[in-house]
PDB file of C-alpha atoms and ligand atoms in Angstrom:
ATOM      1  CA  MET Y   1    -111.799 131.196-178.377  1.00 46.00           C
ATOM      2  CA  PRO Y   2    -115.251 132.757-178.224  1.00 45.00           C
ATOM      3  CA  PRO Y   3    -116.735 132.946-181.706  1.00 54.00           C
ATOM      4  CA  ARG Y   4    -117.283 136.513-182.847  1.00 57.00           C
ATOM      5  CA  ALA Y   5    -120.402 136.764-184.936  1.00 58.00           C
ATOM      6  CA  GLY Y   6    -119.174 140.005-186.525  1.00 69.00           C
ATOM      7  CA  GLY Y   7    -121.137 141.899-189.135  1.00 80.00           C
ATOM      8  CA  SER Y   8    -120.508 144.943-191.328  1.00 84.00           C
ATOM      9  CA  LEU Y   9    -121.121 147.229-188.336  1.00 86.00           C
ATOM     10  CA  ASP Y  10    -119.053 145.144-185.940  1.00 87.00           C
ATOM     11  CA  PRO Y  11    -115.773 145.238-187.859  1.00 89.00           C
ATOM     12  CA  GLY Y  12    -112.960 142.843-186.986  1.00 90.00           C
ATOM     13  CA  GLY Y  13    -110.254 144.643-188.981  1.00 90.00           C
ATOM     14  CA  PRO Y  14    -109.186 147.956-190.545  1.00 91.00           C
ATOM     15  CA  VAL Y  15    -110.756 147.503-193.999  1.00 91.00           C
ATOM     16  CA  ALA Y  16    -114.168 146.662-192.571  1.00 92.00           C
ATOM     17  CA  ALA Y  17    -113.768 149.530-190.069  1.00 92.00           C
ATOM     18  CA  GLU Y  18    -113.404 152.012-192.965  1.00 93.00           C
ATOM     19  CA  ILE Y  19    -116.573 150.689-194.563  1.00 93.00           C
ATOM     20  CA  ALA Y  20    -118.457 150.787-191.248  1.00 94.00           C
ATOM     21  CA  GLU Y  21    -117.349 154.395-190.654  1.00 94.00           C
ATOM     22  CA  LEU Y  22    -118.565 155.413-194.105  1.00 95.00           C
ATOM     23  CA  TRP Y  23    -121.882 153.692-193.429  1.00 95.00           C
ATOM     24  CA  TRP Y  24    -122.374 155.646-190.187  1.00 96.00           C
ATOM     25  CA  ILE Y  25    -121.567 158.965-191.883  1.00 95.00           C
ATOM     26  CA  LEU Y  26    -124.091 158.221-194.655  1.00 95.00           C
ATOM     27  CA  LEU Y  27    -126.692 157.149-192.101  1.00 96.00           C
ATOM     28  CA  CYS Y  28    -126.254 160.393-190.105  1.00 96.00           C
ATOM     29  CA  LEU Y  29    -126.495 162.513-193.244  1.00 94.00           C
ATOM     30  CA  GLY Y  30    -129.590 160.635-194.402  1.00 94.00           C
ATOM     31  CA  ALA Y  31    -131.195 160.912-190.954  1.00 96.00           C
ATOM     32  CA  GLY Y  32    -130.458 164.665-190.872  1.00 94.00           C
ATOM     33  CA  VAL Y  33    -132.101 165.189-194.264  1.00 92.00           C
ATOM     34  CA  PHE Y  34    -135.086 163.101-193.204  1.00 95.00           C
ATOM     35  CA  VAL Y  35    -135.635 165.069-189.980  1.00 96.00           C
ATOM     36  CA  LEU Y  36    -135.318 168.393-191.781  1.00 92.00           C
ATOM     37  CA  PHE Y  37    -137.697 167.298-194.515  1.00 90.00           C
ATOM     38  CA  MET Y  38    -140.303 166.075-192.008  1.00 95.00           C
ATOM     39  CA  PHE Y  39    -140.017 169.349-190.099  1.00 92.00           C
ATOM     40  CA  VAL Y  40    -140.682 171.418-193.226  1.00 88.00           C
ATOM     41  CA  LEU Y  41    -143.478 169.093-194.344  1.00 90.00           C
ATOM     42  CA  ILE Y  42    -145.314 169.158-191.011  1.00 92.00           C
ATOM     43  CA  ARG Y  43    -144.871 172.886-190.732  1.00 88.00           C
ATOM     44  CA  GLY Y  44    -146.373 173.307-194.207  1.00 85.00           C
ATOM     45  CA  LEU Y  45    -149.326 171.055-193.373  1.00 89.00           C
ATOM     46  CA  LEU Y  46    -150.098 172.941-190.179  1.00 89.00           C
ATOM     47  CA  ARG Y  47    -149.927 176.363-191.791  1.00 82.00           C
ATOM     48  CA  ARG Y  48    -153.340 177.797-192.404  1.00 70.00           C
ATOM     49  CA  GLU Y  49    -154.349 178.114-196.021  1.00 65.00           C
ATOM     50  CA  SER Y  50    -155.253 181.765-195.505  1.00 60.00           C
ATOM     51  CA  GLU Y  51    -151.576 182.612-195.012  1.00 64.00           C
ATOM     52  CA  GLY Y  52    -151.016 182.007-198.712  1.00 62.00           C
ATOM     53  CA  VAL Y  53    -147.630 181.800-200.415  1.00 62.00           C
ATOM     54  CA  SER Y  54    -144.924 183.893-198.763  1.00 67.00           C
ATOM     55  CA  ASP Y  55    -142.432 186.107-200.586  1.00 70.00           C
ATOM     56  CA  ARG Y  56    -139.625 183.851-199.516  1.00 76.00           C
ATOM     57  CA  SER Y  57    -140.891 180.759-201.371  1.00 80.00           C
ATOM     58  CA  GLY Y  58    -138.473 181.325-204.250  1.00 86.00           C
ATOM     59  CA  LEU Y  59    -135.467 181.531-201.946  1.00 87.00           C
ATOM     60  CA  PHE Y  60    -136.653 178.431-200.092  1.00 84.00           C
ATOM     61  CA  LEU Y  61    -136.847 176.501-203.345  1.00 86.00           C
ATOM     62  CA  VAL Y  62    -133.362 177.546-204.424  1.00 90.00           C
ATOM     63  CA  VAL Y  63    -131.790 176.708-201.039  1.00 88.00           C
ATOM     64  CA  GLY Y  64    -133.771 173.523-200.354  1.00 85.00           C
ATOM     65  CA  GLY Y  65    -133.975 172.253-203.912  1.00 87.00           C
ATOM     66  CA  VAL Y  66    -130.615 173.195-205.417  1.00 92.00           C
ATOM     67  CA  ILE Y  67    -127.970 174.414-202.979  1.00 93.00           C
ATOM     68  CA  MET Y  68    -128.520 171.930-200.148  1.00 91.00           C
ATOM     69  CA  PRO Y  69    -128.777 168.812-202.350  1.00 92.00           C
ATOM     70  CA  THR Y  70    -125.653 169.911-204.245  1.00 95.00           C
ATOM     71  CA  ILE Y  71    -123.688 170.312-201.000  1.00 94.00           C
ATOM     72  CA  LEU Y  72    -124.955 166.973-199.663  1.00 94.00           C
ATOM     73  CA  VAL Y  73    -124.137 165.052-202.828  1.00 95.00           C
ATOM     74  CA  ALA Y  74    -120.670 166.653-202.848  1.00 96.00           C
ATOM     75  CA  VAL Y  75    -120.111 165.628-199.208  1.00 95.00           C
ATOM     76  CA  VAL Y  76    -121.300 162.058-199.887  1.00 95.00           C
ATOM     77  CA  PHE Y  77    -119.010 161.911-202.935  1.00 96.00           C
ATOM     78  CA  ALA Y  78    -116.049 163.208-200.921  1.00 96.00           C
ATOM     79  CA  VAL Y  79    -116.414 160.848-197.926  1.00 95.00           C
ATOM     80  CA  THR Y  80    -116.925 157.911-200.305  1.00 95.00           C
ATOM     81  CA  LEU Y  81    -113.762 158.813-202.214  1.00 95.00           C
ATOM     82  CA  ILE Y  82    -111.821 159.150-198.953  1.00 94.00           C
ATOM     83  CA  ALA Y  83    -113.036 155.703-197.811  1.00 92.00           C
ATOM     84  CA  MET Y  84    -112.224 154.153-201.199  1.00 91.00           C
ATOM     85  CA  ARG Y  85    -108.693 155.551-201.068  1.00 91.00           C
ATOM     86  CA  ALA Y  86    -108.232 154.279-197.512  1.00 90.00           C
ATOM     87  CA  ILE Y  87    -109.140 150.728-198.530  1.00 90.00           C
ATOM     88  CA  PRO Y  88    -106.002 149.138-199.981  1.00 87.00           C
ATOM     89  CA  SER Y  89    -106.284 147.727-203.495  1.00 85.00           C
ATOM     90  CA  SER Y  90    -102.910 146.021-203.182  1.00 87.00           C
ATOM     91  CA  ALA Y  91    -100.921 144.813-200.204  1.00 84.00           C
ATOM     92  CA  THR Y  92     -98.728 147.374-198.453  1.00 83.00           C
ATOM     93  CA  SER Y  93     -96.671 144.954-196.391  1.00 82.00           C
ATOM     94  CA  ASP Y  94     -95.644 141.333-196.849  1.00 88.00           C
ATOM     95  CA  PRO Y  95     -99.038 139.629-197.171  1.00 93.00           C
ATOM     96  CA  ILE Y  96    -100.071 136.015-196.884  1.00 95.00           C
ATOM     97  CA  VAL Y  97    -101.358 135.058-200.320  1.00 97.00           C
ATOM     98  CA  VAL Y  98    -104.489 132.931-200.459  1.00 97.00           C
ATOM     99  CA  GLU Y  99    -106.096 131.756-203.682  1.00 98.00           C
ATOM    100  CA  VAL Y 100    -109.855 131.468-203.399  1.00 98.00           C
ATOM    101  CA  THR Y 101    -111.745 129.718-206.186  1.00 97.00           C
ATOM    102  CA  GLY Y 102    -115.528 129.764-206.283  1.00 97.00           C
ATOM    103  CA  HIS Y 103    -117.307 126.556-207.265  1.00 96.00           C
ATOM    104  CA  GLN Y 104    -120.994 125.664-207.460  1.00 94.00           C
ATOM    105  CA  TRP Y 105    -121.329 125.662-204.424  1.00 94.00           C
ATOM    106  CA  TRP Y 106    -118.248 125.713-202.278  1.00 97.00           C
ATOM    107  CA  TRP Y 107    -115.004 127.590-201.797  1.00 97.00           C
ATOM    108  CA  GLU Y 108    -111.645 126.138-202.745  1.00 97.00           C
ATOM    109  CA  ILE Y 109    -108.946 127.753-200.633  1.00 97.00           C
ATOM    110  CA  SER Y 110    -105.257 127.310-201.208  1.00 96.00           C
ATOM    111  CA  TYR Y 111    -102.109 128.884-199.807  1.00 97.00           C
ATOM    112  CA  PRO Y 112     -99.573 128.558-202.642  1.00 95.00           C
ATOM    113  CA  ASP Y 113     -96.608 129.559-200.449  1.00 94.00           C
ATOM    114  CA  LEU Y 114     -97.555 127.191-197.639  1.00 95.00           C
ATOM    115  CA  GLY Y 115     -98.549 124.101-199.652  1.00 92.00           C
ATOM    116  CA  ILE Y 116    -102.046 124.031-198.184  1.00 94.00           C
ATOM    117  CA  ARG Y 117    -105.313 123.273-199.936  1.00 95.00           C
ATOM    118  CA  THR Y 118    -108.598 123.214-198.069  1.00 96.00           C
ATOM    119  CA  ALA Y 119    -112.248 124.211-198.488  1.00 96.00           C
ATOM    120  CA  ASN Y 120    -114.791 126.590-197.021  1.00 96.00           C
ATOM    121  CA  GLU Y 121    -112.559 127.673-194.126  1.00 96.00           C
ATOM    122  CA  LEU Y 122    -110.154 130.570-194.431  1.00 97.00           C
ATOM    123  CA  HIS Y 123    -107.594 130.571-191.623  1.00 97.00           C
ATOM    124  CA  ILE Y 124    -105.638 133.776-191.126  1.00 97.00           C
ATOM    125  CA  PRO Y 125    -103.347 135.136-188.432  1.00 96.00           C
ATOM    126  CA  VAL Y 126    -104.479 138.354-186.712  1.00 95.00           C
ATOM    127  CA  GLY Y 127    -102.689 141.600-187.469  1.00 93.00           C
ATOM    128  CA  ARG Y 128    -101.347 140.488-190.844  1.00 93.00           C
ATOM    129  CA  GLU Y 129    -102.404 141.599-194.284  1.00 94.00           C
ATOM    130  CA  ILE Y 130    -104.023 138.872-196.368  1.00 96.00           C
ATOM    131  CA  GLU Y 131    -104.045 139.060-200.150  1.00 96.00           C
ATOM    132  CA  LEU Y 132    -106.950 137.063-201.514  1.00 97.00           C
ATOM    133  CA  ARG Y 133    -106.712 136.181-205.194  1.00 97.00           C
ATOM    134  CA  LEU Y 134    -110.257 135.492-206.231  1.00 97.00           C
ATOM    135  CA  THR Y 135    -111.324 133.520-209.261  1.00 98.00           C
ATOM    136  CA  SER Y 136    -114.082 131.111-210.295  1.00 97.00           C
ATOM    137  CA  ALA Y 137    -114.181 127.638-211.775  1.00 96.00           C
ATOM    138  CA  ASP Y 138    -117.663 128.099-213.208  1.00 95.00           C
ATOM    139  CA  VAL Y 139    -120.074 131.036-212.785  1.00 96.00           C
ATOM    140  CA  VAL Y 140    -119.730 134.419-211.054  1.00 97.00           C
ATOM    141  CA  HIS Y 141    -119.622 134.233-207.248  1.00 98.00           C
ATOM    142  CA  SER Y 142    -118.910 136.995-204.753  1.00 97.00           C
ATOM    143  CA  PHE Y 143    -116.713 136.766-201.671  1.00 97.00           C
ATOM    144  CA  TRP Y 144    -118.204 138.568-198.688  1.00 96.00           C
ATOM    145  CA  VAL Y 145    -117.125 138.318-195.074  1.00 95.00           C
ATOM    146  CA  PRO Y 146    -118.861 141.476-193.800  1.00 93.00           C
ATOM    147  CA  ALA Y 147    -116.823 141.837-190.604  1.00 93.00           C
ATOM    148  CA  LEU Y 148    -113.532 141.804-192.516  1.00 94.00           C
ATOM    149  CA  ALA Y 149    -113.989 143.439-195.924  1.00 93.00           C
ATOM    150  CA  GLY Y 150    -116.380 144.498-198.654  1.00 92.00           C
ATOM    151  CA  LYS Y 151    -117.668 142.228-201.393  1.00 94.00           C
ATOM    152  CA  LEU Y 152    -115.669 141.294-204.450  1.00 96.00           C
ATOM    153  CA  ASP Y 153    -116.704 139.119-207.391  1.00 97.00           C
ATOM    154  CA  LEU Y 154    -115.005 135.876-208.337  1.00 97.00           C
ATOM    155  CA  LEU Y 155    -114.994 135.719-212.124  1.00 97.00           C
ATOM    156  CA  PRO Y 156    -114.017 132.864-214.432  1.00 96.00           C
ATOM    157  CA  ASP Y 157    -110.762 133.518-216.339  1.00 91.00           C
ATOM    158  CA  ARG Y 158    -109.849 136.505-214.199  1.00 95.00           C
ATOM    159  CA  VAL Y 159    -108.210 137.149-210.848  1.00 97.00           C
ATOM    160  CA  ASN Y 160    -109.531 139.892-208.568  1.00 96.00           C
ATOM    161  CA  THR Y 161    -107.483 140.897-205.557  1.00 96.00           C
ATOM    162  CA  LEU Y 162    -109.057 141.603-202.185  1.00 95.00           C
ATOM    163  CA  ILE Y 163    -106.962 142.783-199.251  1.00 95.00           C
ATOM    164  CA  LEU Y 164    -108.213 142.175-195.745  1.00 93.00           C
ATOM    165  CA  GLN Y 165    -106.931 141.958-192.212  1.00 93.00           C
ATOM    166  CA  ALA Y 166    -108.401 140.782-188.913  1.00 94.00           C
ATOM    167  CA  ASP Y 167    -107.226 142.527-185.769  1.00 93.00           C
ATOM    168  CA  LEU Y 168    -109.313 140.507-183.344  1.00 90.00           C
ATOM    169  CA  PRO Y 169    -109.252 136.700-183.161  1.00 93.00           C
ATOM    170  CA  GLY Y 170    -112.542 134.973-183.822  1.00 92.00           C
ATOM    171  CA  ASN Y 171    -114.725 133.234-186.372  1.00 93.00           C
ATOM    172  CA  TYR Y 172    -116.220 135.510-188.984  1.00 94.00           C
ATOM    173  CA  THR Y 173    -118.962 134.058-191.106  1.00 93.00           C
ATOM    174  CA  GLY Y 174    -119.316 135.056-194.722  1.00 94.00           C
ATOM    175  CA  MET Y 175    -121.580 134.219-197.628  1.00 95.00           C
ATOM    176  CA  CYS Y 176    -121.489 134.142-201.388  1.00 96.00           C
ATOM    177  CA  ALA Y 177    -123.028 137.470-202.363  1.00 96.00           C
ATOM    178  CA  GLU Y 178    -123.777 136.932-206.053  1.00 96.00           C
ATOM    179  CA  PHE Y 179    -126.596 134.693-207.205  1.00 97.00           C
ATOM    180  CA  CYS Y 180    -124.834 131.626-208.606  1.00 97.00           C
ATOM    181  CA  GLY Y 181    -127.530 129.001-208.981  1.00 95.00           C
ATOM    182  CA  LEU Y 182    -129.731 126.688-206.971  1.00 95.00           C
ATOM    183  CA  GLN Y 183    -127.550 126.505-203.846  1.00 96.00           C
ATOM    184  CA  HIS Y 184    -126.326 130.092-203.792  1.00 96.00           C
ATOM    185  CA  ALA Y 185    -127.777 130.500-200.305  1.00 95.00           C
ATOM    186  CA  ASN Y 186    -125.801 127.451-199.103  1.00 95.00           C
ATOM    187  CA  MET Y 187    -122.353 128.754-199.897  1.00 96.00           C
ATOM    188  CA  ALA Y 188    -121.032 129.880-196.534  1.00 95.00           C
ATOM    189  CA  ILE Y 189    -117.435 130.657-195.805  1.00 95.00           C
ATOM    190  CA  GLU Y 190    -115.898 130.738-192.355  1.00 95.00           C
ATOM    191  CA  ALA Y 191    -112.939 133.039-191.781  1.00 96.00           C
ATOM    192  CA  VAL Y 192    -111.020 131.920-188.705  1.00 96.00           C
ATOM    193  CA  ALA Y 193    -108.680 134.602-187.376  1.00 96.00           C
ATOM    194  CA  GLU Y 194    -106.153 133.188-184.929  1.00 95.00           C
ATOM    195  CA  ARG Y 195    -103.151 134.340-182.956  1.00 95.00           C
ATOM    196  CA  GLN Y 196     -99.844 133.742-184.709  1.00 95.00           C
ATOM    197  CA  ASP Y 197     -98.909 130.608-182.733  1.00 96.00           C
ATOM    198  CA  SER Y 198    -102.200 128.811-183.295  1.00 95.00           C
ATOM    199  CA  PHE Y 199    -102.151 129.826-186.977  1.00 97.00           C
ATOM    200  CA  GLU Y 200     -98.677 128.287-187.266  1.00 96.00           C
ATOM    201  CA  ARG Y 201     -99.937 125.071-185.682  1.00 96.00           C
ATOM    202  CA  TRP Y 202    -102.772 125.019-188.208  1.00 96.00           C
ATOM    203  CA  VAL Y 203    -100.298 125.553-191.073  1.00 96.00           C
ATOM    204  CA  ALA Y 204     -98.058 122.721-189.850  1.00 95.00           C
ATOM    205  CA  GLN Y 205    -101.004 120.371-189.533  1.00 94.00           C
ATOM    206  CA  GLN Y 206    -102.662 121.279-192.849  1.00 95.00           C
ATOM    207  CA  GLY Y 207     -99.397 121.200-194.779  1.00 92.00           C
ATOM    208  CA  SER Y 208     -98.771 117.579-193.867  1.00 92.00           C
ATOM    209  CA  ALA Y 209    -100.020 114.565-195.803  1.00 93.00           C
ATOM    210  CA  ALA Y 210    -102.938 112.554-194.434  1.00 92.00           C
ATOM    211  CA  ALA Y 211    -102.218 110.275-191.498  1.00 87.00           C
ATOM    212  CA  GLU Y 212    -102.059 106.560-192.319  1.00 90.00           C
ATOM    213  CA  PRO Y 213    -105.127 104.822-190.926  1.00 91.00           C
ATOM    214  CA  VAL Y 214    -104.331 102.415-188.095  1.00 91.00           C
ATOM    215  CA  ALA Y 215    -107.602 100.967-186.827  1.00 92.00           C
ATOM    216  CA  GLU Y 216    -108.939  98.062-188.877  1.00 93.00           C
ATOM    217  CA  MET Y 217    -112.178  99.864-189.711  1.00 92.00           C
ATOM    218  CA  ALA Y 218    -110.342 102.944-190.962  1.00 94.00           C
ATOM    219  CA  VAL Y 219    -107.958 100.867-193.092  1.00 94.00           C
ATOM    220  CA  GLU Y 220    -110.993  99.265-194.678  1.00 94.00           C
ATOM    221  CA  GLY Y 221    -112.540 102.702-195.176  1.00 94.00           C
ATOM    222  CA  ALA Y 222    -109.447 103.928-197.007  1.00 95.00           C
ATOM    223  CA  GLU Y 223    -109.890 101.060-199.468  1.00 94.00           C
ATOM    224  CA  VAL Y 224    -113.562 101.904-199.904  1.00 95.00           C
ATOM    225  CA  PHE Y 225    -112.600 105.505-200.629  1.00 95.00           C
ATOM    226  CA  LEU Y 226    -110.302 104.425-203.463  1.00 94.00           C
ATOM    227  CA  SER Y 227    -112.548 101.739-204.925  1.00 93.00           C
ATOM    228  CA  ALA Y 228    -115.986 103.392-204.693  1.00 92.00           C
ATOM    229  CA  GLY Y 229    -115.151 106.325-206.926  1.00 90.00           C
ATOM    230  CA  CYS Y 230    -114.620 108.989-204.216  1.00 94.00           C
ATOM    231  CA  ALA Y 231    -111.025 109.449-205.365  1.00 94.00           C
ATOM    232  CA  ASP Y 232    -112.153 110.494-208.848  1.00 94.00           C
ATOM    233  CA  CYS Y 233    -113.358 113.786-207.397  1.00 95.00           C
ATOM    234  CA  HIS Y 234    -111.432 114.244-204.155  1.00 96.00           C
ATOM    235  CA  THR Y 235    -107.784 114.459-203.216  1.00 95.00           C
ATOM    236  CA  ILE Y 236    -106.317 113.026-200.051  1.00 96.00           C
ATOM    237  CA  ARG Y 237    -102.630 113.978-200.039  1.00 94.00           C
ATOM    238  CA  GLY Y 238    -100.395 111.024-199.245  1.00 93.00           C
ATOM    239  CA  THR Y 239    -102.758 108.569-200.962  1.00 94.00           C
ATOM    240  CA  PRO Y 240    -103.424 107.802-204.647  1.00 94.00           C
ATOM    241  CA  ALA Y 241    -106.641 109.872-204.418  1.00 94.00           C
ATOM    242  CA  SER Y 242    -106.051 112.965-206.537  1.00 92.00           C
ATOM    243  CA  GLY Y 243    -109.406 114.075-207.986  1.00 93.00           C
ATOM    244  CA  ASP Y 244    -109.918 117.824-208.153  1.00 91.00           C
ATOM    245  CA  ARG Y 245    -113.598 118.231-208.855  1.00 93.00           C
ATOM    246  CA  GLY Y 246    -114.612 118.371-205.199  1.00 94.00           C
ATOM    247  CA  PRO Y 247    -112.978 119.659-202.013  1.00 96.00           C
ATOM    248  CA  ASP Y 248    -109.562 118.373-200.878  1.00 96.00           C
ATOM    249  CA  LEU Y 249    -110.276 115.996-198.001  1.00 96.00           C
ATOM    250  CA  THR Y 250    -106.731 115.564-196.624  1.00 95.00           C
ATOM    251  CA  HIS Y 251    -107.738 117.230-193.344  1.00 95.00           C
ATOM    252  CA  LEU Y 252    -111.509 116.980-193.605  1.00 95.00           C
ATOM    253  CA  ALA Y 253    -111.991 116.137-189.923  1.00 94.00           C
ATOM    254  CA  SER Y 254    -110.408 119.437-188.892  1.00 94.00           C
ATOM    255  CA  ARG Y 255    -113.125 121.456-190.603  1.00 95.00           C
ATOM    256  CA  GLY Y 256    -116.236 122.711-188.862  1.00 94.00           C
ATOM    257  CA  THR Y 257    -118.897 122.000-191.459  1.00 94.00           C
ATOM    258  CA  LEU Y 258    -119.803 119.795-194.417  1.00 95.00           C
ATOM    259  CA  GLY Y 259    -121.143 121.023-197.734  1.00 94.00           C
ATOM    260  CA  SER Y 260    -120.044 124.627-197.177  1.00 94.00           C
ATOM    261  CA  GLY Y 261    -122.014 125.215-194.007  1.00 93.00           C
ATOM    262  CA  VAL Y 262    -124.926 122.847-194.668  1.00 93.00           C
ATOM    263  CA  LEU Y 263    -124.186 120.366-191.850  1.00 94.00           C
ATOM    264  CA  ASP Y 264    -121.984 120.350-188.768  1.00 94.00           C
ATOM    265  CA  ASN Y 265    -119.025 118.077-189.325  1.00 95.00           C
ATOM    266  CA  ASN Y 266    -119.457 115.008-187.110  1.00 95.00           C
ATOM    267  CA  PRO Y 267    -119.556 111.253-187.880  1.00 94.00           C
ATOM    268  CA  GLU Y 268    -123.336 111.109-187.878  1.00 95.00           C
ATOM    269  CA  SER Y 269    -123.911 113.938-190.322  1.00 94.00           C
ATOM    270  CA  LEU Y 270    -120.980 112.766-192.444  1.00 95.00           C
ATOM    271  CA  ARG Y 271    -122.739 109.421-192.768  1.00 95.00           C
ATOM    272  CA  ASP Y 272    -125.981 111.168-193.751  1.00 94.00           C
ATOM    273  CA  TRP Y 273    -124.165 113.388-196.206  1.00 95.00           C
ATOM    274  CA  ILE Y 274    -122.373 110.564-198.013  1.00 95.00           C
ATOM    275  CA  SER Y 275    -125.426 108.320-198.161  1.00 93.00           C
ATOM    276  CA  ASP Y 276    -127.585 111.013-199.772  1.00 94.00           C
ATOM    277  CA  PRO Y 277    -125.790 114.255-200.660  1.00 94.00           C
ATOM    278  CA  GLN Y 278    -128.634 115.454-202.887  1.00 95.00           C
ATOM    279  CA  ALA Y 279    -131.066 115.358-199.964  1.00 95.00           C
ATOM    280  CA  HIS Y 280    -128.914 117.875-198.116  1.00 94.00           C
ATOM    281  CA  LYS Y 281    -127.830 120.026-201.043  1.00 95.00           C
ATOM    282  CA  GLU Y 282    -129.813 119.410-204.180  1.00 95.00           C
ATOM    283  CA  GLY Y 283    -128.027 119.962-207.452  1.00 94.00           C
ATOM    284  CA  ILE Y 284    -124.437 119.515-206.294  1.00 94.00           C
ATOM    285  CA  ALA Y 285    -122.008 117.360-208.264  1.00 93.00           C
ATOM    286  CA  MET Y 286    -121.747 114.721-205.527  1.00 93.00           C
ATOM    287  CA  GLU Y 287    -123.947 111.655-205.927  1.00 90.00           C
ATOM    288  CA  ASP Y 288    -124.833 108.746-203.708  1.00 91.00           C
ATOM    289  CA  VAL Y 289    -122.345 106.068-204.780  1.00 89.00           C
ATOM    290  CA  GLY Y 290    -124.472 103.278-203.330  1.00 90.00           C
ATOM    291  CA  LEU Y 291    -122.308 101.975-200.491  1.00 92.00           C
ATOM    292  CA  THR Y 292    -123.350  99.062-198.311  1.00 94.00           C
ATOM    293  CA  PRO Y 293    -123.974 100.039-194.649  1.00 93.00           C
ATOM    294  CA  ASN Y 294    -120.743  98.280-193.735  1.00 94.00           C
ATOM    295  CA  ASP Y 295    -118.669 100.164-196.305  1.00 94.00           C
ATOM    296  CA  LEU Y 296    -120.330 103.415-195.279  1.00 94.00           C
ATOM    297  CA  ASP Y 297    -119.371 102.853-191.622  1.00 95.00           C
ATOM    298  CA  ALA Y 298    -115.802 102.058-192.634  1.00 95.00           C
ATOM    299  CA  LEU Y 299    -115.585 105.131-194.871  1.00 96.00           C
ATOM    300  CA  VAL Y 300    -116.898 107.433-192.132  1.00 96.00           C
ATOM    301  CA  ALA Y 301    -114.400 105.909-189.688  1.00 95.00           C
ATOM    302  CA  TYR Y 302    -111.567 106.572-192.152  1.00 96.00           C
ATOM    303  CA  LEU Y 303    -112.628 110.154-192.936  1.00 96.00           C
ATOM    304  CA  GLY Y 304    -112.841 110.786-189.188  1.00 94.00           C
ATOM    305  CA  THR Y 305    -109.114 110.076-188.891  1.00 94.00           C
ATOM    306  CA  LEU Y 306    -108.239 112.854-191.367  1.00 95.00           C
ATOM    307  CA  GLU Y 307    -107.526 115.474-188.730  1.00 91.00           C
TER     308      GLU Y 307
HETATM  309 CU1  CUA U 401    -121.681 131.331-205.184  1.00 73.44          CU
HETATM  310 CU2  CUA U 401    -123.670 132.594-204.925  1.00 73.44          CU
END
């Protein structure tokens, strides 16, 4: 599937299309006012001083300074209201419910009806309404995937609902849009819109418990995971690891990035990440737990099996 970069003006679904349309209307209105204003200004500058003030100056002031701005503001108000009404504030059909919790600095994503918990990657089927229930575990964050919907804050102790839909398959990158601390700029979210059948495959895979490690190295790595303290913060379903401070790692290897977009997810960067998380994302809760090179290799081998 070719990744779609997608921005606010390249909408991938109906909600974003409404916002893009409104933006174009406002741009055209603004451009029209600008051109008219420049025309009048240049004309005034070129007029010879000797011509003096014409009799029609009063009328010009009333039309240009009162009537026209009033009409324009009314039009802007009207098209904005129309766009706001067209953007659903609650689901109209049978939506897929996704709970999104903002953390410093990553996204916890769970599908309560599907038994799935993941991080930083929002998988959705195309052509279906998605009801995002947004909340925060710490400070205020803001969910923004420009190609799919507008921004909405994630607040502690409150749930905000954002409805979105993707009509075209592709990867849509989003960002936290509310300053939330040191790593605010490293809080990317990837929305992956897929056709129904590949979404169902993803659901089946993510809903399952972690695969038992088979290779000797991976078996050793699973023990390291439990004994080195990783399990205090991370859950791997199907194992005793049930920490909830950091991302659920049950299917870590299926995700595209580490640290919410900081590194590509591959064995080499995973090794780097675990051996010195603060070097890659200063200020996060994860610390170097001081593994020996051998244990680190085993751990990376194990985490690589968590497809
Ligand atoms: Cu989270 Cu900015």
